[in-house]
GROMACS .gro file of C-alpha atoms in nm:
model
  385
    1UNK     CA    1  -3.570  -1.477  -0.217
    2UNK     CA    2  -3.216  -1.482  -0.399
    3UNK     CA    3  -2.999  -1.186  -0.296
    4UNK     CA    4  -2.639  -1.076  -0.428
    5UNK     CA    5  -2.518  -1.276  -0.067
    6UNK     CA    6  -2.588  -1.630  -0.233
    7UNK     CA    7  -2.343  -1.537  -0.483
    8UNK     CA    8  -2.098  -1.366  -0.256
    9UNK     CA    9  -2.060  -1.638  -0.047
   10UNK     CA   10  -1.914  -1.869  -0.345
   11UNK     CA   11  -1.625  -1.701  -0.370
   12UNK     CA   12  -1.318  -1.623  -0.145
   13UNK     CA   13  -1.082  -1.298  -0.117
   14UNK     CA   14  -0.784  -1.485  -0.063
   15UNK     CA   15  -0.855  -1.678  -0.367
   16UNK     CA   16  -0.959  -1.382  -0.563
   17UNK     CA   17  -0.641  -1.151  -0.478
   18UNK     CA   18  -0.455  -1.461  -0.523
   19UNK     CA   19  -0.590  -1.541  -0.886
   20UNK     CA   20  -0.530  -1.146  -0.937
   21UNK     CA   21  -0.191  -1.124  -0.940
   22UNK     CA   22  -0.084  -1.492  -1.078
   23UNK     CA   23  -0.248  -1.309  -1.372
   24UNK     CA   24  -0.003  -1.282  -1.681
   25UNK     CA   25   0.060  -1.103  -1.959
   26UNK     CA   26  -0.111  -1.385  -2.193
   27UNK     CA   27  -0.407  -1.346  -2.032
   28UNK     CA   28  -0.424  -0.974  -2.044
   29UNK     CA   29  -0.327  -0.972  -2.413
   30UNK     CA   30  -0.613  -1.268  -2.484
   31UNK     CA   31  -0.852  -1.013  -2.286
   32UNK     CA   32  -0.737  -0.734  -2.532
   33UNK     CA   33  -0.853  -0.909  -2.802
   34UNK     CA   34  -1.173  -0.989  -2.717
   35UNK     CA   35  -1.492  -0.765  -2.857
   36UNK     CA   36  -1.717  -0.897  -2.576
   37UNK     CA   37  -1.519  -0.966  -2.221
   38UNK     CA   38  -1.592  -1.149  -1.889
   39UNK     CA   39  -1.549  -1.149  -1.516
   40UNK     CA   40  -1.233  -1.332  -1.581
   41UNK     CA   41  -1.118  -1.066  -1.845
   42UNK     CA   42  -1.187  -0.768  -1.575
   43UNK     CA   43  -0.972  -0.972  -1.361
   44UNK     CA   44  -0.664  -0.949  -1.551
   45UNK     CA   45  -0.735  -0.628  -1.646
   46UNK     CA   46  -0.689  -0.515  -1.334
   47UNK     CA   47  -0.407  -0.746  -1.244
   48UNK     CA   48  -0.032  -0.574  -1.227
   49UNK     CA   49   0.027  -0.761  -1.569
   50UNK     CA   50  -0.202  -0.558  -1.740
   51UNK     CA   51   0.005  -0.199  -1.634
   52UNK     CA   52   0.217  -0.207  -1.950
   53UNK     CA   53  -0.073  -0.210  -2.144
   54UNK     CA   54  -0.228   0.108  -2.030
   55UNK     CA   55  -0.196   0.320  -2.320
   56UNK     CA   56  -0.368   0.071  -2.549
   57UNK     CA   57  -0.660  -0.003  -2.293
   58UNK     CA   58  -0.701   0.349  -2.291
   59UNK     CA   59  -0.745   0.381  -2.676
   60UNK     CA   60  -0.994   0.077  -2.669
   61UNK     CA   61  -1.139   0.244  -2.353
   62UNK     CA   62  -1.218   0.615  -2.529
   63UNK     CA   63  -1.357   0.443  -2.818
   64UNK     CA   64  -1.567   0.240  -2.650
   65UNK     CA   65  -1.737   0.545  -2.439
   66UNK     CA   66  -1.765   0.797  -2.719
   67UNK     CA   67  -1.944   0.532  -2.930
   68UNK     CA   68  -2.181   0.446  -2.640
   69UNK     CA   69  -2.187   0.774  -2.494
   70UNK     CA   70  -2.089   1.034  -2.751
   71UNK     CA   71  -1.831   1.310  -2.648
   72UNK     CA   72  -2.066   1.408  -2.375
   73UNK     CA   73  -2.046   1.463  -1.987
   74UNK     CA   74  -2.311   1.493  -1.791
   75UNK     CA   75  -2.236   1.761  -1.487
   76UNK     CA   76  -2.398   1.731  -1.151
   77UNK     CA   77  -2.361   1.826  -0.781
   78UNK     CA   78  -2.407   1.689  -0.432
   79UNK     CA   79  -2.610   1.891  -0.210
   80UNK     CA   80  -2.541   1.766   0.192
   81UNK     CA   81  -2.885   1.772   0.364
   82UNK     CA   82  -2.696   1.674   0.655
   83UNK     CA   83  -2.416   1.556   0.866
   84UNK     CA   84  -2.608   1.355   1.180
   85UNK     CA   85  -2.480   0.993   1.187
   86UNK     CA   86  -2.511   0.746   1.414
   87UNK     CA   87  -2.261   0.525   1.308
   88UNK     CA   88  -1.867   0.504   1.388
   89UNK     CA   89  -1.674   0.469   1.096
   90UNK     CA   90  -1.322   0.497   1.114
   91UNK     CA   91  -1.240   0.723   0.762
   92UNK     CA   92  -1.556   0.930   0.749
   93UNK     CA   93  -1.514   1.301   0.915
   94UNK     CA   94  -1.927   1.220   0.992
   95UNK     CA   95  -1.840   0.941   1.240
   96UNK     CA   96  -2.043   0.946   1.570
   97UNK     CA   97  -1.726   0.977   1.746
   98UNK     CA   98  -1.624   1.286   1.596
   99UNK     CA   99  -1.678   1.581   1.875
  100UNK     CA  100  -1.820   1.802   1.576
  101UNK     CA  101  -2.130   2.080   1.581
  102UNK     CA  102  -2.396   1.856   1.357
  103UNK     CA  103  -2.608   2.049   1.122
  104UNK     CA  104  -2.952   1.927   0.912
  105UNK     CA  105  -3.091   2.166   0.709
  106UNK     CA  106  -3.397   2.364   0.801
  107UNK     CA  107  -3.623   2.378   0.432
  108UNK     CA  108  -3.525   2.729   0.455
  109UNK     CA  109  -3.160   2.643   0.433
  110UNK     CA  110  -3.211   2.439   0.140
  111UNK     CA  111  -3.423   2.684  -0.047
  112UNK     CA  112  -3.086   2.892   0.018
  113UNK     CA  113  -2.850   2.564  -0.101
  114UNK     CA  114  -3.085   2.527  -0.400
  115UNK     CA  115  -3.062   2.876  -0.555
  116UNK     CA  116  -2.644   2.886  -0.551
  117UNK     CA  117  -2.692   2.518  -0.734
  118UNK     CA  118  -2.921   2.677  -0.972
  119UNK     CA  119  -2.721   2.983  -1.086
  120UNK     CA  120  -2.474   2.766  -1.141
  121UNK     CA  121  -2.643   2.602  -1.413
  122UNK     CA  122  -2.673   2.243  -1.260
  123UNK     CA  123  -2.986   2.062  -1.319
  124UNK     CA  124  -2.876   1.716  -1.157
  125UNK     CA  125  -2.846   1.701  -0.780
  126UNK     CA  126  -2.718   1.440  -0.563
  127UNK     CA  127  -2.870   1.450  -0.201
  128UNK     CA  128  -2.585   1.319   0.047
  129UNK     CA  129  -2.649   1.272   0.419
  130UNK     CA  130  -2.538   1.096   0.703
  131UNK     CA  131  -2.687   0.783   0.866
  132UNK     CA  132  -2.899   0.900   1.133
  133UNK     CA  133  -3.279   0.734   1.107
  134UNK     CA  134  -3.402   0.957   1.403
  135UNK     CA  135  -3.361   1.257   1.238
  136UNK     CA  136  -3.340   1.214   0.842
  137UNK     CA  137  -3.536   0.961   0.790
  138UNK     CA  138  -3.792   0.869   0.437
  139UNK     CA  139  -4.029   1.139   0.591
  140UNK     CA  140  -3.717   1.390   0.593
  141UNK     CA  141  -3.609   1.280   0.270
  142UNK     CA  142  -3.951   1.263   0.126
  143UNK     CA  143  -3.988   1.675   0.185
  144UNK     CA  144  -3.675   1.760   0.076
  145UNK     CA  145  -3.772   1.591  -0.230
  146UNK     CA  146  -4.082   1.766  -0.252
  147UNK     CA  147  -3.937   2.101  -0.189
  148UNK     CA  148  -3.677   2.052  -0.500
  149UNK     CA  149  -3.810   1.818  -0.758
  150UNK     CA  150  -3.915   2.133  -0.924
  151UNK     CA  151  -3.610   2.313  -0.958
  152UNK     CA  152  -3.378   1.972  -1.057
  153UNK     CA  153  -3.453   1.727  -1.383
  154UNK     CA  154  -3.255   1.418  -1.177
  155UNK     CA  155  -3.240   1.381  -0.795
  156UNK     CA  156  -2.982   1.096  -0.704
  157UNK     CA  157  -2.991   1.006  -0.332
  158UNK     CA  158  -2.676   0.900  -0.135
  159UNK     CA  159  -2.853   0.799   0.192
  160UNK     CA  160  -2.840   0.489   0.423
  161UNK     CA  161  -2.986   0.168   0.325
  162UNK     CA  162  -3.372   0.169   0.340
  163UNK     CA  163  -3.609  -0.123   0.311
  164UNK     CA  164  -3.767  -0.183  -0.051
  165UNK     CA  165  -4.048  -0.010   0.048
  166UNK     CA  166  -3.881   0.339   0.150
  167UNK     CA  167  -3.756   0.305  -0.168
  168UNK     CA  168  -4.048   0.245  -0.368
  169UNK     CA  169  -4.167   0.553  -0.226
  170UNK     CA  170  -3.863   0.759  -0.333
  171UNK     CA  171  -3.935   0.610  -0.668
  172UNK     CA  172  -4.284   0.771  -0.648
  173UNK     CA  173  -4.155   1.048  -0.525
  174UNK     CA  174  -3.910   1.142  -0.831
  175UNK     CA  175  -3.574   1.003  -0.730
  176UNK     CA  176  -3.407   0.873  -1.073
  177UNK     CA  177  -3.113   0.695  -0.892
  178UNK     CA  178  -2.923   0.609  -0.527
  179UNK     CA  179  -2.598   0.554  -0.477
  180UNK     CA  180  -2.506   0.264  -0.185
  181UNK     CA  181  -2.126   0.203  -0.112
  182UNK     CA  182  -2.020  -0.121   0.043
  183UNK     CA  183  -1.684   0.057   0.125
  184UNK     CA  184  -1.509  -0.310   0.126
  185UNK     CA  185  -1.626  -0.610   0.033
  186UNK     CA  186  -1.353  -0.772   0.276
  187UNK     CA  187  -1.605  -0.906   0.534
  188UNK     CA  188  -1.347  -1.042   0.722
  189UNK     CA  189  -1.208  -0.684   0.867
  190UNK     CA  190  -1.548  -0.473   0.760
  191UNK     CA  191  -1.582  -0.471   1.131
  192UNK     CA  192  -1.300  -0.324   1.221
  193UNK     CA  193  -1.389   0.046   0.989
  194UNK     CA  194  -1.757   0.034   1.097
  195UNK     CA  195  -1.809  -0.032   1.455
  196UNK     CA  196  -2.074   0.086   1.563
  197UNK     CA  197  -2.434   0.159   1.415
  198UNK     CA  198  -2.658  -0.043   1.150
  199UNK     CA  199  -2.331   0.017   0.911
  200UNK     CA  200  -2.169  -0.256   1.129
  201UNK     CA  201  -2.401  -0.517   0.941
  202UNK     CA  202  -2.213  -0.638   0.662
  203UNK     CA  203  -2.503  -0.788   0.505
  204UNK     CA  204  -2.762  -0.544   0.545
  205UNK     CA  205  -2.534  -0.321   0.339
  206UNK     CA  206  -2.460  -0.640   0.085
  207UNK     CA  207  -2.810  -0.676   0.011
  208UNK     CA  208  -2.947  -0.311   0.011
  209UNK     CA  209  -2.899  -0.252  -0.412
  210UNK     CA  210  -3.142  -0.527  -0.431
  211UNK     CA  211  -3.411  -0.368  -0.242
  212UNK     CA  212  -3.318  -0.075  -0.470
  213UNK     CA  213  -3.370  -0.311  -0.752
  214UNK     CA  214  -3.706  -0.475  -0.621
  215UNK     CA  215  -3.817  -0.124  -0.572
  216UNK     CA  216  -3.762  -0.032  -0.995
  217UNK     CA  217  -3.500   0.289  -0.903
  218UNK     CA  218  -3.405   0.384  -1.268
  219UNK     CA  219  -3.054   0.361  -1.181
  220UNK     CA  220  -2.852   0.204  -0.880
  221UNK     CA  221  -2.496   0.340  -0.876
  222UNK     CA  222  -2.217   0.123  -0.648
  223UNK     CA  223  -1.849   0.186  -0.545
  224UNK     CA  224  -1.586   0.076  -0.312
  225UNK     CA  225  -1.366   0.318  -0.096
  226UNK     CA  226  -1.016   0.285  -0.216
  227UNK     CA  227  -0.772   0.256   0.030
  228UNK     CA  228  -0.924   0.089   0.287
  229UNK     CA  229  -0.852  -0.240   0.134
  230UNK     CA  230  -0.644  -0.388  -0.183
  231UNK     CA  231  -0.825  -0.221  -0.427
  232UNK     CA  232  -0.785  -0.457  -0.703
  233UNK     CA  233  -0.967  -0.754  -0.540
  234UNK     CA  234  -1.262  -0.462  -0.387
  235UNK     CA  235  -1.336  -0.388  -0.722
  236UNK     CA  236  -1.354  -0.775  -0.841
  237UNK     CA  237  -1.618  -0.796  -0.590
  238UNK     CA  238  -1.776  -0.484  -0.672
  239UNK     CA  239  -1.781  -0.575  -1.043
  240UNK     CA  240  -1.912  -0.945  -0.938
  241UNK     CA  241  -2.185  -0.743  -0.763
  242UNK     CA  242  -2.274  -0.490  -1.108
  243UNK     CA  243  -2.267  -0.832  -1.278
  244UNK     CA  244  -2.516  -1.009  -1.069
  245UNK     CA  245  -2.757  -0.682  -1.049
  246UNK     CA  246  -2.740  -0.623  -1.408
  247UNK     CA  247  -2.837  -0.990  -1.436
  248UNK     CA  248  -3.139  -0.986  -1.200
  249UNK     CA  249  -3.260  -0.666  -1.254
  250UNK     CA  250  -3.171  -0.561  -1.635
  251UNK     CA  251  -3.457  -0.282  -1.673
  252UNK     CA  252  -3.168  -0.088  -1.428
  253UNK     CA  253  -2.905   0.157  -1.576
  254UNK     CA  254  -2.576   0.104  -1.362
  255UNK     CA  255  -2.293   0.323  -1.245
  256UNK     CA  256  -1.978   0.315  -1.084
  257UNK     CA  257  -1.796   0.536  -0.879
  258UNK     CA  258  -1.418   0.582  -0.759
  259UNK     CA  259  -1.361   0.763  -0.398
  260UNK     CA  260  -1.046   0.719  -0.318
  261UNK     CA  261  -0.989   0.806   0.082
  262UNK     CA  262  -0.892   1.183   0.137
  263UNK     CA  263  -0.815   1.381   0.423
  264UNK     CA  264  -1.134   1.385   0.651
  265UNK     CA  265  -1.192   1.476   1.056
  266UNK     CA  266  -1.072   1.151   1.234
  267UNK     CA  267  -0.913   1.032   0.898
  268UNK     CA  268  -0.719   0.718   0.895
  269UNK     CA  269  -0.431   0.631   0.688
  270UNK     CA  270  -0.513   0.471   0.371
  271UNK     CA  271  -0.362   0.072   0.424
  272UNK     CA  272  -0.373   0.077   0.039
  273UNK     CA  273  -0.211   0.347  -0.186
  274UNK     CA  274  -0.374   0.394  -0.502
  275UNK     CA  275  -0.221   0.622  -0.728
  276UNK     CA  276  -0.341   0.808  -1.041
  277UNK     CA  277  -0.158   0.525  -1.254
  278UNK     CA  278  -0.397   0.235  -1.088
  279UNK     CA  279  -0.682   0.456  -1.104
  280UNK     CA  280  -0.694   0.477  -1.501
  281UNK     CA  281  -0.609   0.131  -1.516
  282UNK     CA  282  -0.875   0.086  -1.289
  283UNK     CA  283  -1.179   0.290  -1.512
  284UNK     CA  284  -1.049   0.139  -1.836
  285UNK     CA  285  -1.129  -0.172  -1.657
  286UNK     CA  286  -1.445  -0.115  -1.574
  287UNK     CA  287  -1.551   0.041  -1.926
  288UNK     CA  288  -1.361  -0.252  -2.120
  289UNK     CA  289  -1.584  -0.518  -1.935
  290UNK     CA  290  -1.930  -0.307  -1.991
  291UNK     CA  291  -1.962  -0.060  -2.230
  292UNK     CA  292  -2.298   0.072  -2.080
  293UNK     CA  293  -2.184   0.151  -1.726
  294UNK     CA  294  -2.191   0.496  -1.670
  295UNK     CA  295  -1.851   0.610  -1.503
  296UNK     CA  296  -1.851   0.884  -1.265
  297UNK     CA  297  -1.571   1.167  -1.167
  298UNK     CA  298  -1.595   1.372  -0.871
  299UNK     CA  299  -1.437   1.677  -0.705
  300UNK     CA  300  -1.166   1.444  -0.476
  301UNK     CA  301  -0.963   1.390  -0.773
  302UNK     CA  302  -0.709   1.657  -0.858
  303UNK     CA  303  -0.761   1.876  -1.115
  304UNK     CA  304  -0.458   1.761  -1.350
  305UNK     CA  305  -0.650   1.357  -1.344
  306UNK     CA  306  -1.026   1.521  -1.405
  307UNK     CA  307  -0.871   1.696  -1.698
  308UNK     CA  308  -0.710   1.406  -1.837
  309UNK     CA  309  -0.973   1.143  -1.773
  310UNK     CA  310  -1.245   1.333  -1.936
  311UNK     CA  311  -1.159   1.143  -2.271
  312UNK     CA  312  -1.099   0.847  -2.175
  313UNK     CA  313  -1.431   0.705  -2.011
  314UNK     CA  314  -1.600   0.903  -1.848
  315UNK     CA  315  -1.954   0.989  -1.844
  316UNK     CA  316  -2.030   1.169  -1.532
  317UNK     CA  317  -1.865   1.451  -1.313
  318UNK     CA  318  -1.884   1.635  -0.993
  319UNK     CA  319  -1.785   2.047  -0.990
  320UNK     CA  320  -1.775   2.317  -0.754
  321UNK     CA  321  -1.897   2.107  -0.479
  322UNK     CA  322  -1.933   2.130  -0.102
  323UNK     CA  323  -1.881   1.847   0.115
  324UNK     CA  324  -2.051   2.003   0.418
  325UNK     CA  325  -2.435   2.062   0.529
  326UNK     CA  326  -2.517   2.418   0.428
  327UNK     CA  327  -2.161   2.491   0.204
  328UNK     CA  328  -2.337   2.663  -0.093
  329UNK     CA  329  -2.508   2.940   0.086
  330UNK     CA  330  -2.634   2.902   0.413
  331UNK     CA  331  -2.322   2.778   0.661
  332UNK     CA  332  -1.985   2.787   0.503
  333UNK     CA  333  -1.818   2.647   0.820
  334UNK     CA  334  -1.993   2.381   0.930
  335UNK     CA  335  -1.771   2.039   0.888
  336UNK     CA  336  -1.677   1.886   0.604
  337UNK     CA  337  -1.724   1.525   0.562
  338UNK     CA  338  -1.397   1.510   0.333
  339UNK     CA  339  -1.162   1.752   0.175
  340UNK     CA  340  -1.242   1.787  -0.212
  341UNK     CA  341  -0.926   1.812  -0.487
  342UNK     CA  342  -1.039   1.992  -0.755
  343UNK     CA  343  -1.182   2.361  -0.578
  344UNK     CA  344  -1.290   2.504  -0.944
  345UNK     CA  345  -1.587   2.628  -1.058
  346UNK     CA  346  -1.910   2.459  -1.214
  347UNK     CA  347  -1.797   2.727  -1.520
  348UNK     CA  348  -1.419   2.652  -1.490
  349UNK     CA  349  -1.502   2.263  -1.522
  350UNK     CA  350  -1.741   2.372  -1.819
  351UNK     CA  351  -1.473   2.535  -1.994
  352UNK     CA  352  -1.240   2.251  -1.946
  353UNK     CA  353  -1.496   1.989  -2.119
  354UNK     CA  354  -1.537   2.265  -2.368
  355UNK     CA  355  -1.188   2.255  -2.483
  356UNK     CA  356  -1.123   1.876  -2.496
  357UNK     CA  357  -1.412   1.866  -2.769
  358UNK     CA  358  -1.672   1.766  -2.534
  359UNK     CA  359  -2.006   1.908  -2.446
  360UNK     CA  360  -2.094   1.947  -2.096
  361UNK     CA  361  -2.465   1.858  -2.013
  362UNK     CA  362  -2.695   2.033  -1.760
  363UNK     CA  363  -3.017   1.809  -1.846
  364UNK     CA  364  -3.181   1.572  -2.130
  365UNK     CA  365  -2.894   1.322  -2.077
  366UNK     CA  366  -3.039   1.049  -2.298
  367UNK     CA  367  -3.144   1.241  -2.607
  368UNK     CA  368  -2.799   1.477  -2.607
  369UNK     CA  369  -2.573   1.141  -2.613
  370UNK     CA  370  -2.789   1.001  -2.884
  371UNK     CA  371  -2.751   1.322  -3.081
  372UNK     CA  372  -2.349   1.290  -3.021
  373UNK     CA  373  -2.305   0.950  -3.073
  374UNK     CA  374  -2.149   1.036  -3.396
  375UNK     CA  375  -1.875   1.274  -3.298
  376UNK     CA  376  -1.534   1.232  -3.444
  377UNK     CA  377  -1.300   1.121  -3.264
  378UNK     CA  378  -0.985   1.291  -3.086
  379UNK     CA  379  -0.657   1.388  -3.270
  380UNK     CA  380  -0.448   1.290  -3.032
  381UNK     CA  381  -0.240   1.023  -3.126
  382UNK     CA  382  -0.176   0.898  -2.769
  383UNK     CA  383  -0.503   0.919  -2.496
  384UNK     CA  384  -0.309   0.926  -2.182
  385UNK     CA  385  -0.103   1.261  -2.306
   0.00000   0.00000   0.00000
């Protein structure tokens, strides 16, 4: 059966990063102009000849969301079940390698994780563990599922790949959407960051959103980890790969996220330095090319960027969250898999939405962006200030 790999194969990175940055500003401008856009419009978009346009993308960009979206953003947080892995990754403070105590919470110690989330006022949770099948597995996953589904509206997962069958049965079991990176979608050096473990196969990780697909998850939410390679030609492929899923499986709502590398436990340089510049070019991107991807903000972004993005296109966001098994409530020191930017509140982040003229939301996603849809726009005269 066709997978995302028949289509990956027909095209090159050289030839993509190439085509990237021969891009000019005629072709930006002609991308501009368009109401609908491409591939090949995302791709100059994202070239270095679109960075003197950033200020009008940005315009076109916050109209764009607030008439698809309304002035709304939704507010979640990720709850780590876990920090076991069994793979070696050379950026993530969770690698095998790393000479860390490991920690999987006991049902009691979620129970404890779950009430902190609660008072909080969050209502979406994103489960996050590490990659190791021995010990949280679908049957792990399935009671943690079971113990919370009560307490949370949305459960995302952020797990390892699973066959379409695991994830039919987190389907049944309430899971609303799961989040799969492919990290880099350079398969020529993927090796050399993964070496060890079932993250080591390139395409088992290629083809795992379209067992999420076959398996009717709501939503399947993708992202590349920026730094590792150039990030403009990851995120061609990445968008070639929301193109193709949106294509096969268009009953499924699609996200996007943008984790850029930060200081972790056996942390690597990043080869590739993205700055805050890039990354807005980078998001108005995205939203210019599809207008119904949800775009998603979290905690390793600084405070001054989450501030200033929030009205420009995005629909999702992180707050107050722990990076470590336990971090809420029940074992504040056990390891981090990755230092987070912005250390303020669920409330402080609240406020902050508050005051640009947006409304924060805790549940009933769909029917509050309906309701907002209609929201006038900004004063500001420029987006970026």
């Amino acid at each position: 059966m066709k997978t995302f790999k028949s289509v990956f194969e027909k095209y090159n990175w050289d030839d993509i990063q190439s085509k990237i940055y021969a891009s000019t500003t005629d072709q930006v401008e002609l991308s501009l102009s368009k109401t609908k856009r491409n591939l090949e419009d995302f791709l100059a978009l994202i070239s270095p000849a679109a960075q003197p346009y950033l200020e009008q993308m940005a315009q076109q960009c916050h109209k764009l969301t607030k008439q698809r979206f309304g002035k709304t953003i939704q507010m979640y947080a990720p709850l780590y079940l876990s920090n076991e892995c069994q793979n070696i990754c050379t950026y993530c403070g969770f690698s095998l390698d790393n000479k860390i105590n490991r920690k999987t919470l006991s049902a009691l110690e979620i129970e404890l994780e779950i009430a902190v989330l609660k008072k909080a006022g969050f209502d979406h949770v994103l489960l996050v563990t590490g990659e190791a099948n021995y010990t949280v597995n679908i049957n792990y996953f399935l009671n943690a599922i079971g113990q919370i589904k009560n307490d949370f509206s949305i459960i995302s997962v952020e797990v390892q790949p699973l066959s379409q069958e695991e994830y039919e049965r987190l389907h049944q079991a309430g899971v609303y959407s799961v989040l799969v990176y492919q990290e880099t979608y350079h398969q020529e050096v993927y090796k050399k960051y993964h070496t060890k473990g079932k993250k080591s196969n390139f395409d088992l990780r290629l083809e795992t959103p379209d067992r999420i697909g076959k398996a009717g998850i709501h939503k399947i939410g993708l992202g590349v980890l920026l730094g590792l390679e150039d990030w403009r030609t990851d995120s061609f492929f990445n968008a070639l790969h929301l193109d193709y899923l949106q294509k096969a499986y268009w009953q499924t709502k699609y996200s996007v996220s943008f984790p850029r590398l930060r200081p972790a436990e056996g942390f690597i340089e990043p080869n590739f330095i993205m700055d805050d510049k890039d990354l807005t070019q980078l998001i108005c991107a995205y939203r210019l090319w599809n207008e119904d991807l949800e775009i998603s903000i979290s905690t390793r972004e600084n405070e001054k960027f989450r501030n200033n993005i929030i009205a420009i296109g995005t629909t999702s966001m992180s707050a107050g969250s722990k990076t470590n098994p336990g971090g809420y409530a029940a074992d504040l020191q056990s390891l981090e898999q990755f230092e987070i930017s912005d250390e303020r509140s669920a409330a402080e982040i609240a406020a902050v939405i508050t005051q640009k003229g947006y409304e924060p939301v805790w549940k009933d996603w769909d029917r509050t962006f309906s309701q907002k849809s209609q929201v006038e726009s900004l004063k500001d005269s420029s987006i970026l200030h």
